[in-house]
Coordinates of C-alpha atoms in Angstrom, one line a residue:
X1 CA -41.7 41.8 -90.5
X2 CA -39.0 43.1 -88.1
X3 CA -36.0 41.3 -86.9
X4 CA -36.6 39.6 -83.5
X5 CA -32.9 40.3 -82.5
X6 CA -32.9 44.0 -83.4
X7 CA -32.5 46.5 -80.6
X8 CA -35.9 48.0 -79.7
X9 CA -34.9 50.3 -76.8
X10 CA -35.0 49.5 -73.2
X11 CA -32.0 48.6 -71.1
X12 CA -28.7 48.4 -72.9
X13 CA -26.0 46.0 -71.8
X14 CA -22.9 47.4 -70.1
X15 CA -19.3 46.4 -70.7
X16 CA -17.8 44.0 -68.2
X17 CA -15.6 46.0 -65.8
X18 CA -11.9 45.6 -66.3
X19 CA -9.7 43.7 -63.9
X20 CA -8.4 46.9 -62.5
X21 CA -11.9 48.3 -61.9
X22 CA -12.9 45.0 -60.2
X23 CA -9.9 45.2 -57.9
X24 CA -10.6 48.9 -57.1
X25 CA -14.3 48.1 -56.3
X26 CA -13.3 45.2 -54.0
X27 CA -10.8 47.4 -52.2
X28 CA -13.4 50.1 -51.7
X29 CA -15.9 47.5 -50.4
X30 CA -13.3 46.2 -47.9
X31 CA -12.4 49.7 -46.7
X32 CA -16.1 50.6 -46.3
X33 CA -16.8 47.4 -44.4
X34 CA -13.8 48.0 -42.0
X35 CA -14.9 51.6 -41.5
X36 CA -18.5 50.5 -40.9
X37 CA -17.5 47.9 -38.4
X38 CA -15.3 50.4 -36.5
X39 CA -18.1 52.9 -36.4
X40 CA -20.6 50.3 -35.2
X41 CA -18.3 49.0 -32.5
X42 CA -17.6 52.6 -31.4
X43 CA -21.3 53.4 -31.1
X44 CA -22.0 50.1 -29.2
X45 CA -19.0 50.8 -26.9
X46 CA -20.1 54.3 -26.2
X47 CA -23.7 53.2 -25.4
X48 CA -22.5 50.4 -23.1
X49 CA -19.7 52.3 -21.4
X50 CA -19.9 52.8 -17.6
X51 CA -20.2 56.5 -16.9
X52 CA -21.0 56.7 -13.2
X53 CA -18.1 56.6 -10.8
X54 CA -19.2 55.9 -7.2
X55 CA -15.8 56.5 -5.6
X56 CA -13.5 59.1 -7.1
X57 CA -10.4 57.8 -5.3
X58 CA -10.7 54.2 -6.5
X59 CA -10.3 53.1 -10.1
X60 CA -12.9 50.9 -11.7
X61 CA -12.0 47.2 -11.4
X62 CA -13.7 45.1 -14.0
X63 CA -13.1 42.5 -16.6
X64 CA -11.3 44.9 -18.8
X65 CA -8.8 46.2 -16.2
X66 CA -5.4 44.7 -16.5
X67 CA -3.8 46.1 -13.4
X68 CA -6.4 46.2 -10.6
X69 CA -4.0 47.6 -8.0
X70 CA -3.3 50.8 -9.9

């Protein structure tokens, strides 16, 4: 009769990543998250940007304009 704890194939267990590998993985995840957030906000900003200018001599005055007189 075979041993119940003997390896029979299938998935093998992996080593636990070292502390340095875990830090590098976390850093990569943070950089990817920041890049993804910047990309998503850029896409949303370009889709919602106002492109039509009704009067060419007058600047757009809206909630994001700091100096409305200029």
